PDB file of C-alpha atoms and ligand atoms in Angstrom:
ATOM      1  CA  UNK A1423     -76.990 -55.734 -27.118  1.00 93.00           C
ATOM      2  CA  UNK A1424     -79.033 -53.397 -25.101  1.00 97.00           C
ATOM      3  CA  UNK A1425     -80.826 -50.823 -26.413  1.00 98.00           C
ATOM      4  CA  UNK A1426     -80.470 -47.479 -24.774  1.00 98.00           C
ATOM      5  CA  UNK A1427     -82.925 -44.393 -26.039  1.00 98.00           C
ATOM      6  CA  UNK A1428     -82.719 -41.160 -24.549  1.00 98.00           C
ATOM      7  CA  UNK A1429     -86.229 -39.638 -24.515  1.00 98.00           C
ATOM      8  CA  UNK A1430     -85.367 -36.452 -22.290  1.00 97.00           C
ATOM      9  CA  UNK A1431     -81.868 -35.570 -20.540  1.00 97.00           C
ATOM     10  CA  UNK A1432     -81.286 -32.579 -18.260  1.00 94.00           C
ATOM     11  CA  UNK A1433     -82.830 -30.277 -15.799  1.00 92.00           C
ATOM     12  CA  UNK A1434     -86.140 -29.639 -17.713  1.00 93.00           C
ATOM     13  CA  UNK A1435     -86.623 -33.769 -17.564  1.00 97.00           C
ATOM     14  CA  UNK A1436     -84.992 -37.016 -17.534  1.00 98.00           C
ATOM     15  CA  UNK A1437     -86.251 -40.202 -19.230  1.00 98.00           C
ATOM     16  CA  UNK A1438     -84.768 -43.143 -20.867  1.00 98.00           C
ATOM     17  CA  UNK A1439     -85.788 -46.217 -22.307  1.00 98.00           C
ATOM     18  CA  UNK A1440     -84.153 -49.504 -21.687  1.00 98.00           C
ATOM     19  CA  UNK A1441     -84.707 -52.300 -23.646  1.00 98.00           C
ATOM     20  CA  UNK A1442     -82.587 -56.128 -23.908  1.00 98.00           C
ATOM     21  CA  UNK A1443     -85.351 -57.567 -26.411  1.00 97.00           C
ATOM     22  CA  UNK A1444     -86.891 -58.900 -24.350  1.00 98.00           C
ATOM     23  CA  UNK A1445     -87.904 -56.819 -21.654  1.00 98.00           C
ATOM     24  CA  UNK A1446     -88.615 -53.050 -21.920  1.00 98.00           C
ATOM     25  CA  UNK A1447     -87.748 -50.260 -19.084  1.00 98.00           C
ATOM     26  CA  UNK A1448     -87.871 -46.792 -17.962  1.00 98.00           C
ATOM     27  CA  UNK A1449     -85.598 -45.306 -15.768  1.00 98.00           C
ATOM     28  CA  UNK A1450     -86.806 -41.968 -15.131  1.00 98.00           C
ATOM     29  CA  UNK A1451     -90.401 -40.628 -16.490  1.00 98.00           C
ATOM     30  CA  UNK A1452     -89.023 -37.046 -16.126  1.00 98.00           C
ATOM     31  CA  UNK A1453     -90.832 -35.541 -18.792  1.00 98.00           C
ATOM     32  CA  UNK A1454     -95.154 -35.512 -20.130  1.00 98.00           C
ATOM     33  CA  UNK A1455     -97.054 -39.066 -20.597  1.00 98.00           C
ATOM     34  CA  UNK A1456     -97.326 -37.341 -23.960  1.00 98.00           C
ATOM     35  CA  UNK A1457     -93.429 -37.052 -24.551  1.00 98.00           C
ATOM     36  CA  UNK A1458     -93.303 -40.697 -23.720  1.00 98.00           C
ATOM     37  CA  UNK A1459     -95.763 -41.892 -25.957  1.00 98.00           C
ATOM     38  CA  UNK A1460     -94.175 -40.016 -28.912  1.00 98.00           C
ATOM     39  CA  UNK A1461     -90.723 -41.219 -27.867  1.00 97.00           C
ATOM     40  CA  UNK A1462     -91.835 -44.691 -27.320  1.00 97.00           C
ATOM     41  CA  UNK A1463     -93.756 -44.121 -31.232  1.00 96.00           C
ATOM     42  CA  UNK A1464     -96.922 -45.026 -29.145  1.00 96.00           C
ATOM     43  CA  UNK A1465     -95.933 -48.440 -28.572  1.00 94.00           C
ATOM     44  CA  UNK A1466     -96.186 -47.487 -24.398  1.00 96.00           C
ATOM     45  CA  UNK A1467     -97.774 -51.513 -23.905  1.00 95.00           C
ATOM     46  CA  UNK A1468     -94.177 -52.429 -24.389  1.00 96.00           C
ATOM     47  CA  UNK A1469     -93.211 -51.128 -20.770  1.00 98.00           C
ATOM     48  CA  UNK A1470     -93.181 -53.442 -17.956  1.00 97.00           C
ATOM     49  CA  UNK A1471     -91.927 -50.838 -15.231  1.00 98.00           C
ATOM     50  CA  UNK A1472     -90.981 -47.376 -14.498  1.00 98.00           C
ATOM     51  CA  UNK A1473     -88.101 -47.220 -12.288  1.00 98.00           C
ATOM     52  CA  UNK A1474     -87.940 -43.356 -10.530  1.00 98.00           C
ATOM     53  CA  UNK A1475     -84.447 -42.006  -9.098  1.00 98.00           C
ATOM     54  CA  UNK A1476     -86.165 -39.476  -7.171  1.00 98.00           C
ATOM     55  CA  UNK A1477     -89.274 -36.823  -6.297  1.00 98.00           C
ATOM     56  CA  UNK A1478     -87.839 -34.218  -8.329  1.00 98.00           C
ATOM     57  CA  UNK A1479     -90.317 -33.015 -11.263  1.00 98.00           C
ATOM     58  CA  UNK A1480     -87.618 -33.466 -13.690  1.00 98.00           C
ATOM     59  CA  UNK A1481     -87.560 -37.086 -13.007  1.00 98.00           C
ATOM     60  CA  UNK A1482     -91.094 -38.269 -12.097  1.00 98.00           C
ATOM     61  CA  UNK A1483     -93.114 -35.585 -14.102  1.00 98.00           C
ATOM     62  CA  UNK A1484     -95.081 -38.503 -15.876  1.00 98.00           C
ATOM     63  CA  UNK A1485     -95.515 -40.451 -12.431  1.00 98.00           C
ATOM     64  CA  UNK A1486     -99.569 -39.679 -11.543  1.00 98.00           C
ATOM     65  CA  UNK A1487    -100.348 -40.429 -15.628  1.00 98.00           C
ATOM     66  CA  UNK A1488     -98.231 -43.417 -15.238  1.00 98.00           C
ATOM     67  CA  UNK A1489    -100.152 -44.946 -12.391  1.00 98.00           C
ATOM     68  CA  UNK A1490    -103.599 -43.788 -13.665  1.00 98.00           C
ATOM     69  CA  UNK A1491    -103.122 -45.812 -16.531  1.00 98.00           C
ATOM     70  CA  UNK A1492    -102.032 -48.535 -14.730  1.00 98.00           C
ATOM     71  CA  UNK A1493     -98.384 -49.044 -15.342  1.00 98.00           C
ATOM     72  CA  UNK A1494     -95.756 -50.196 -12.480  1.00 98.00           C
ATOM     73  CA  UNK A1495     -93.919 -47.413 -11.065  1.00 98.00           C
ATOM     74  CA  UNK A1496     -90.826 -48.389  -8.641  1.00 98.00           C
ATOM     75  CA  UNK A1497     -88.759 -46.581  -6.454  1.00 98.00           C
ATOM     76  CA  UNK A1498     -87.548 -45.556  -2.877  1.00 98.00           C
ATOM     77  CA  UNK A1499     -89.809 -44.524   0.235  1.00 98.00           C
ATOM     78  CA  UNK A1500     -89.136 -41.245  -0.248  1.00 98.00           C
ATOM     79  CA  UNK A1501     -91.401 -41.266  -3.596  1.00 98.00           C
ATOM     80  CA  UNK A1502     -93.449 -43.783  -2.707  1.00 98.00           C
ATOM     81  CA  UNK A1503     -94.766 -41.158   0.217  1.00 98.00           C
ATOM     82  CA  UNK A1504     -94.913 -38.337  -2.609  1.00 98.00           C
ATOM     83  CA  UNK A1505     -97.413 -40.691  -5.550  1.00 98.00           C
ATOM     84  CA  UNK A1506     -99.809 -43.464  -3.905  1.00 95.00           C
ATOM     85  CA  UNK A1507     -99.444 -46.274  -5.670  1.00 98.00           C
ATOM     86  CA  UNK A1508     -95.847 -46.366  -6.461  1.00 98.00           C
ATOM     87  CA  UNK A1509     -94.199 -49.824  -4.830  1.00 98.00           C
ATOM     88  CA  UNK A1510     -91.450 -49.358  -2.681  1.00 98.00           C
ATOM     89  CA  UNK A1511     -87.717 -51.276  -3.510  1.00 98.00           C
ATOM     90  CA  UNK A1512     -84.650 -51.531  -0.933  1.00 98.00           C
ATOM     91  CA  UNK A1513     -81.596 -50.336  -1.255  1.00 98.00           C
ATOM     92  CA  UNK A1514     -79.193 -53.065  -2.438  1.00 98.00           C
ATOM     93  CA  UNK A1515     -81.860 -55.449  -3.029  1.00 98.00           C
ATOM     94  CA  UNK A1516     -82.269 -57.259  -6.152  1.00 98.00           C
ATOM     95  CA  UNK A1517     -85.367 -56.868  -8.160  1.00 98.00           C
ATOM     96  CA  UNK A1518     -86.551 -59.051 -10.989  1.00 98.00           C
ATOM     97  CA  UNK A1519     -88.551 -57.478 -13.940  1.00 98.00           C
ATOM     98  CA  UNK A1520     -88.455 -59.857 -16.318  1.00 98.00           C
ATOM     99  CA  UNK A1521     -85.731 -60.471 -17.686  1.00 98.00           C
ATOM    100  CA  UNK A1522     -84.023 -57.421 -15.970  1.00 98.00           C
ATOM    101  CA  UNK A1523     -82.392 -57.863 -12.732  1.00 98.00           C
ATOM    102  CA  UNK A1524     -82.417 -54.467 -11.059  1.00 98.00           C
ATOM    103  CA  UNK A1525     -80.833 -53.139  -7.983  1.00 98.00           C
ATOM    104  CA  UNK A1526     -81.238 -50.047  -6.359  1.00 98.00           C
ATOM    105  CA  UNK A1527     -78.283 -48.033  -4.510  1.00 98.00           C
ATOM    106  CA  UNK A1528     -78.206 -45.004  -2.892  1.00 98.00           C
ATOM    107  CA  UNK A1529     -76.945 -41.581  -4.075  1.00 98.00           C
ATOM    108  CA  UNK A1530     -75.920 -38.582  -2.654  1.00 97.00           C
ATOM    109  CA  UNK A1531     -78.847 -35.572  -3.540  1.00 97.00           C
ATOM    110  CA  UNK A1532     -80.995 -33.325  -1.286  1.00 96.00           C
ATOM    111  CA  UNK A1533     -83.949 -35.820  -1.157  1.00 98.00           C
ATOM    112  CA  UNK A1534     -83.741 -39.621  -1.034  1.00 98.00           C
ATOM    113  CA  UNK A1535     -82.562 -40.865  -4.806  1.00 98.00           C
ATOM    114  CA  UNK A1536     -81.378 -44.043  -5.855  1.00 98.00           C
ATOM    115  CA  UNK A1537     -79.443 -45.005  -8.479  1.00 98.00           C
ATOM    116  CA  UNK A1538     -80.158 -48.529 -10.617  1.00 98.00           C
ATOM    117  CA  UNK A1539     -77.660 -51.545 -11.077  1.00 98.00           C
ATOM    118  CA  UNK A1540     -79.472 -53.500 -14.359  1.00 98.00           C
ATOM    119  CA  UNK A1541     -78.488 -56.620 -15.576  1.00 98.00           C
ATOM    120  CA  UNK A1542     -79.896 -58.265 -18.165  1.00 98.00           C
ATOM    121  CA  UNK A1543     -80.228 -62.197 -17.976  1.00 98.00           C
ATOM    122  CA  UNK A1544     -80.874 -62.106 -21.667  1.00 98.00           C
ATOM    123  CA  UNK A1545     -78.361 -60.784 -23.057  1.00 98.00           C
ATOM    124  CA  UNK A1546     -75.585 -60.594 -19.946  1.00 98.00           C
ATOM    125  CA  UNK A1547     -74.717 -57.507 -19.828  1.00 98.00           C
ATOM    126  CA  UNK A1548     -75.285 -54.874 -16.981  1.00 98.00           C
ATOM    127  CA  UNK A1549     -75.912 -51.466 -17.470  1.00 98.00           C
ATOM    128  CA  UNK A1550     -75.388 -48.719 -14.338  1.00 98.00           C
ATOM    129  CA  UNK A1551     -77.507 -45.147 -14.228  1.00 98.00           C
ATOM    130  CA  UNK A1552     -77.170 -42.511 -11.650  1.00 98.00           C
ATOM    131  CA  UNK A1553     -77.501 -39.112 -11.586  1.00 98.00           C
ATOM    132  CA  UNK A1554     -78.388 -36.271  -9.166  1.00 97.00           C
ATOM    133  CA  UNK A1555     -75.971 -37.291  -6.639  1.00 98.00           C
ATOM    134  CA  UNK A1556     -72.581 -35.396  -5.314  1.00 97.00           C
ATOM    135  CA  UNK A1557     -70.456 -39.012  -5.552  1.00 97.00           C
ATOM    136  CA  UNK A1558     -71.407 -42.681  -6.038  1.00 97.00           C
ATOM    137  CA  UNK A1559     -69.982 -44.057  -3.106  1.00 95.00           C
ATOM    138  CA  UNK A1560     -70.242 -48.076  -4.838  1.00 96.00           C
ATOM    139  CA  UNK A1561     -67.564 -49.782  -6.950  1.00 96.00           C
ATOM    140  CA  UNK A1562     -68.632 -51.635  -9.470  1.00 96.00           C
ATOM    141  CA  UNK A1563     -67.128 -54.176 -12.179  1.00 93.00           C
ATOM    142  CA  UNK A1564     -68.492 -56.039 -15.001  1.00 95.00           C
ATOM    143  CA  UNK A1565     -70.470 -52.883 -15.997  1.00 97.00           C
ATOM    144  CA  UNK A1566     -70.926 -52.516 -19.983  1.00 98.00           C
ATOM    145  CA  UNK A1567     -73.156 -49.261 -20.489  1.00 98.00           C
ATOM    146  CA  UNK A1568     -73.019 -46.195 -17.981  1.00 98.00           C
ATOM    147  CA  UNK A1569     -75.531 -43.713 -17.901  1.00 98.00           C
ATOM    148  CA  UNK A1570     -74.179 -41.138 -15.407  1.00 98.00           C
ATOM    149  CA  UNK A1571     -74.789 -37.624 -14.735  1.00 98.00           C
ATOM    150  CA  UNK A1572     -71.775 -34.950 -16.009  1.00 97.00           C
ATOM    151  CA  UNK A1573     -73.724 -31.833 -14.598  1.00 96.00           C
ATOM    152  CA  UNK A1574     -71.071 -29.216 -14.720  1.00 95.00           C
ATOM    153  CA  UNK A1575     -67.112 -28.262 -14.809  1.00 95.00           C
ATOM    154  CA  UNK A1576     -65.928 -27.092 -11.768  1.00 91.00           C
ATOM    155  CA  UNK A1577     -63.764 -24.382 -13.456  1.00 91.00           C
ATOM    156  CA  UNK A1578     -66.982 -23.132 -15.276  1.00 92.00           C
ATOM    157  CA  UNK A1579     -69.052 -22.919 -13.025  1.00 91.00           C
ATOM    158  CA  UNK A1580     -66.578 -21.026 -10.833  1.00 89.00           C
ATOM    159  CA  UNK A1581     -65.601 -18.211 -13.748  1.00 90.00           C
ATOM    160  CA  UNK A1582     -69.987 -18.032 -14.114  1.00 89.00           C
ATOM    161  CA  UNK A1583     -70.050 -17.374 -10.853  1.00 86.00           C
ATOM    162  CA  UNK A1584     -67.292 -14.644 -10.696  1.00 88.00           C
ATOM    163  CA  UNK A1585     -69.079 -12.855 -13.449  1.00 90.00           C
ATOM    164  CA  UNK A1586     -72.058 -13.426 -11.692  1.00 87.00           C
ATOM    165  CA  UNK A1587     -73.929 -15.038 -14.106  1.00 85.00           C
ATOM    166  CA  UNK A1588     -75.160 -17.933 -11.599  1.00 81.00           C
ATOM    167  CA  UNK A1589     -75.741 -16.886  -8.334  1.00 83.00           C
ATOM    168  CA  UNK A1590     -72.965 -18.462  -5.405  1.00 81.00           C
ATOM    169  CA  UNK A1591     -75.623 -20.005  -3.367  1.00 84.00           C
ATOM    170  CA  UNK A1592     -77.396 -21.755  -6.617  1.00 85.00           C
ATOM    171  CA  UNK A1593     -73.135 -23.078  -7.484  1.00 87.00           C
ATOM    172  CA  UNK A1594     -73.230 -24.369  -3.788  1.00 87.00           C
ATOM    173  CA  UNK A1595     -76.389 -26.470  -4.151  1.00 89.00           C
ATOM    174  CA  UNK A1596     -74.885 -27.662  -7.186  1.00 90.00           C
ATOM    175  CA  UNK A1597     -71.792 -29.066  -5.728  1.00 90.00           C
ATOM    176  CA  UNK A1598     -73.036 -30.639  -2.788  1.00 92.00           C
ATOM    177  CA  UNK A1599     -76.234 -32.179  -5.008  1.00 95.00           C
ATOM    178  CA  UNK A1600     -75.007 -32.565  -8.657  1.00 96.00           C
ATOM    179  CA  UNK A1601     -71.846 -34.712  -9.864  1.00 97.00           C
ATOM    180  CA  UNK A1602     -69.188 -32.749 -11.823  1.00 97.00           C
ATOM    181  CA  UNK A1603     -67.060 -34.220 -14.751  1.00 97.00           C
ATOM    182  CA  UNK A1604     -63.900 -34.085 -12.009  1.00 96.00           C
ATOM    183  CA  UNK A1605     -66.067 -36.344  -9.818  1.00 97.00           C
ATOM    184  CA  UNK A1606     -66.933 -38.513 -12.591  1.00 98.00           C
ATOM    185  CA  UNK A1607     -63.801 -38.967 -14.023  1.00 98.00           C
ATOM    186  CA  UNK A1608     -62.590 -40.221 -10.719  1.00 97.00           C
ATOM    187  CA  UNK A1609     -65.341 -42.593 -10.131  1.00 97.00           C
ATOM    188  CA  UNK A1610     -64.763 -44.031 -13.631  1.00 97.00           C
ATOM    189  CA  UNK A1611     -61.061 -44.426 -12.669  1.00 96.00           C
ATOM    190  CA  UNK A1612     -61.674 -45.757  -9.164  1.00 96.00           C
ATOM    191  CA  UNK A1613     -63.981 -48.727 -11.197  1.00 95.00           C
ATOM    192  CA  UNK A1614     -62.902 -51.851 -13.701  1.00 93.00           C
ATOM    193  CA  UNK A1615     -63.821 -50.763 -17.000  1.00 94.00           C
ATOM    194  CA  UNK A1616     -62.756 -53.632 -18.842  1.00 93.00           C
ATOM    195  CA  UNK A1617     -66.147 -54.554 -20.192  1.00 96.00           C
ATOM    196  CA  UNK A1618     -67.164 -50.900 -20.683  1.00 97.00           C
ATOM    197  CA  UNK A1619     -68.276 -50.047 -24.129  1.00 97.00           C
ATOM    198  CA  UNK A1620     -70.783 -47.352 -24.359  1.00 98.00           C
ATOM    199  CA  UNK A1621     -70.769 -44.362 -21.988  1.00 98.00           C
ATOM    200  CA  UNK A1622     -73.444 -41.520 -21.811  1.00 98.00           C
ATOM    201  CA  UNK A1623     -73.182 -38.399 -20.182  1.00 98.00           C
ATOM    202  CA  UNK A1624     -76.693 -37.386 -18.947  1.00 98.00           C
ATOM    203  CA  UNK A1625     -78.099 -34.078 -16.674  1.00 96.00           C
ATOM    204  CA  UNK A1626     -75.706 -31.359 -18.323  1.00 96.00           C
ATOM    205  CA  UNK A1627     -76.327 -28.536 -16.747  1.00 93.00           C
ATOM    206  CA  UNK A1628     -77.106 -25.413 -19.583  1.00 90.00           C
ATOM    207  CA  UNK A1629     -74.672 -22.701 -18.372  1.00 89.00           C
ATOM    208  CA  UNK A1630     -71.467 -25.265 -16.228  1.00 92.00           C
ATOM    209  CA  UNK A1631     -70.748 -27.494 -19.165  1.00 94.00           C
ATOM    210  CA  UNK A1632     -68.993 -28.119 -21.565  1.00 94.00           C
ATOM    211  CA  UNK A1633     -70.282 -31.139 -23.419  1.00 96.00           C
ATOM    212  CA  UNK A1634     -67.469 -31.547 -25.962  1.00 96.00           C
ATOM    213  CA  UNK A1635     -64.387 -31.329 -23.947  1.00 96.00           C
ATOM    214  CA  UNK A1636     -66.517 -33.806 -21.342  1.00 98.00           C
ATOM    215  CA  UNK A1637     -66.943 -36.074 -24.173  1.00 98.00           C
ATOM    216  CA  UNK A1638     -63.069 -36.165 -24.853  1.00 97.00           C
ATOM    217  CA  UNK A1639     -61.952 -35.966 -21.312  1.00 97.00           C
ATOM    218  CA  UNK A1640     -64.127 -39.572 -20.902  1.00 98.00           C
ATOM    219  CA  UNK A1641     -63.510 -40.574 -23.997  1.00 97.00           C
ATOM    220  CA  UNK A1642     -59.758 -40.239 -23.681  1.00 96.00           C
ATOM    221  CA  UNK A1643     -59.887 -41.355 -19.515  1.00 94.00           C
ATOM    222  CA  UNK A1644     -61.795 -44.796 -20.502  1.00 95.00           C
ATOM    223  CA  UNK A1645     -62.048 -45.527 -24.463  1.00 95.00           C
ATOM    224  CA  UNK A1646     -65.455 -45.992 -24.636  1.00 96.00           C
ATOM    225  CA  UNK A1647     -67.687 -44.553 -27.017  1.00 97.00           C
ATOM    226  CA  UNK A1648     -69.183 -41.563 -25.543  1.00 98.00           C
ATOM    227  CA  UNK A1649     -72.658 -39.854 -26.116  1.00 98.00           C
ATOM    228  CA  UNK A1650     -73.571 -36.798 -24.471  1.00 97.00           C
ATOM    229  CA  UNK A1651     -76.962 -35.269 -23.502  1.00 94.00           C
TER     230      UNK A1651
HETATM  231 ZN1   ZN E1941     -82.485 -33.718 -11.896  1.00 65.10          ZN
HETATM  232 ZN1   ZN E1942     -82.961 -33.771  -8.306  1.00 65.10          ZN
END
């Protein structure tokens, strides 16, 4: 079993630990070297490599701390160009972190962001993460834990912006940067879930969601169990 621990989910920071028992992650460092530690209980030696998505603050807040203190931060050239020091991985090419094969795709944001294809050759499964991206344009199969972005409901966002709670031009970045449940939902039907067991909904946006009928919409589409952030 992997273990999955959500330290921060959402626009004001992403981070989440990743962990087959034998080799620890991060995707993300989205949030203060301070959150971390107290996530992590202190136990930040644990840690063998930080893999970033993207530039955005919400994502590599803890990048700078991380490298000053000497941990391995990985990602595309795009934040590699933003924090010296960070090493640079190709898109589609396999990675090895101990135990953790990883493999970086790309996604569909307003800056360069990958998303992260991890397999574990300890315990064999393979866990997928992606968020900040309009569509994945990647199938995938053999896939036992998503973590995947659910940023808003179309239909929400739409009736905000009639009442003009959010702003049209803030929905438009949205659509063409964020993925909605409807997007989602299709991905996950467009994919073999057979080996699907534990599906988290990550990045929901404050005022466009809806995070329990997204949990039963998933829940219902793919009959996995669902978590939402
Ligand atoms: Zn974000
Ligand atoms: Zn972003």
């Amino acid at each position: 079993m992997m273990d999955i621990q959500v330290l921060a989910s959402g626009s004001s920071g992403n981070c989440y630990k990743i962990s087959d028992g034998k080799t620890t992650i991060l995707l993300d460092a989205g949030i203060p070297f301070k959150k971390i530690q107290e996530g992590l209980k202190f136990d930040t030696k644990s840690i063998s490599g930080c893999f970033i998505t993207h530039q955005h603050g919400d994502h590599s807040k803890a990048v700078p701390e991380l490298l000053r203190r000497g941990f391995k931060v990985y990602s595309n050239e795009d934040v590699r160009s933003v924090f010296h020091g960070v090493q640079r991985l190709s898109d589609k090419l396999p990675y090895r972190q101990g135990s953790f094969i990883i493999t970086p795709f790309t996604c569909q944001h307003d800056v360069e962001c990958y998303g992260y294809h991890v397999q574990s050759i300890e315990t064999n499964e393979t866990l997928l993460y992606f968020t900040d991206t309009a569509y994945i344009k990647y199938r995938f199969r053999n896939i036992h834990y998503i973590l995947a972005e659910a940023n808003y409901s179309f239909d929400v966002m739409a009736e905000n912006a009639k009442k003009g709670h959010v702003p049209w031009f803030v929905s438009e970045r949205v659509v063409q940067t964020h993925m909605s449940i409807d997007t989602l939902l299709d991905f996950l039907k467009a994919n073999d879930l057979h080996s699907v067991k534990e599906i988290y909904l990550l990045h929901l946006s404050n005022a466009n969601s809806d995070a329990a009928s997204f949990k039963t919409r998933v829940q219902k589409e793919t009959g996995a169990v669902v978590y939402v952030y």
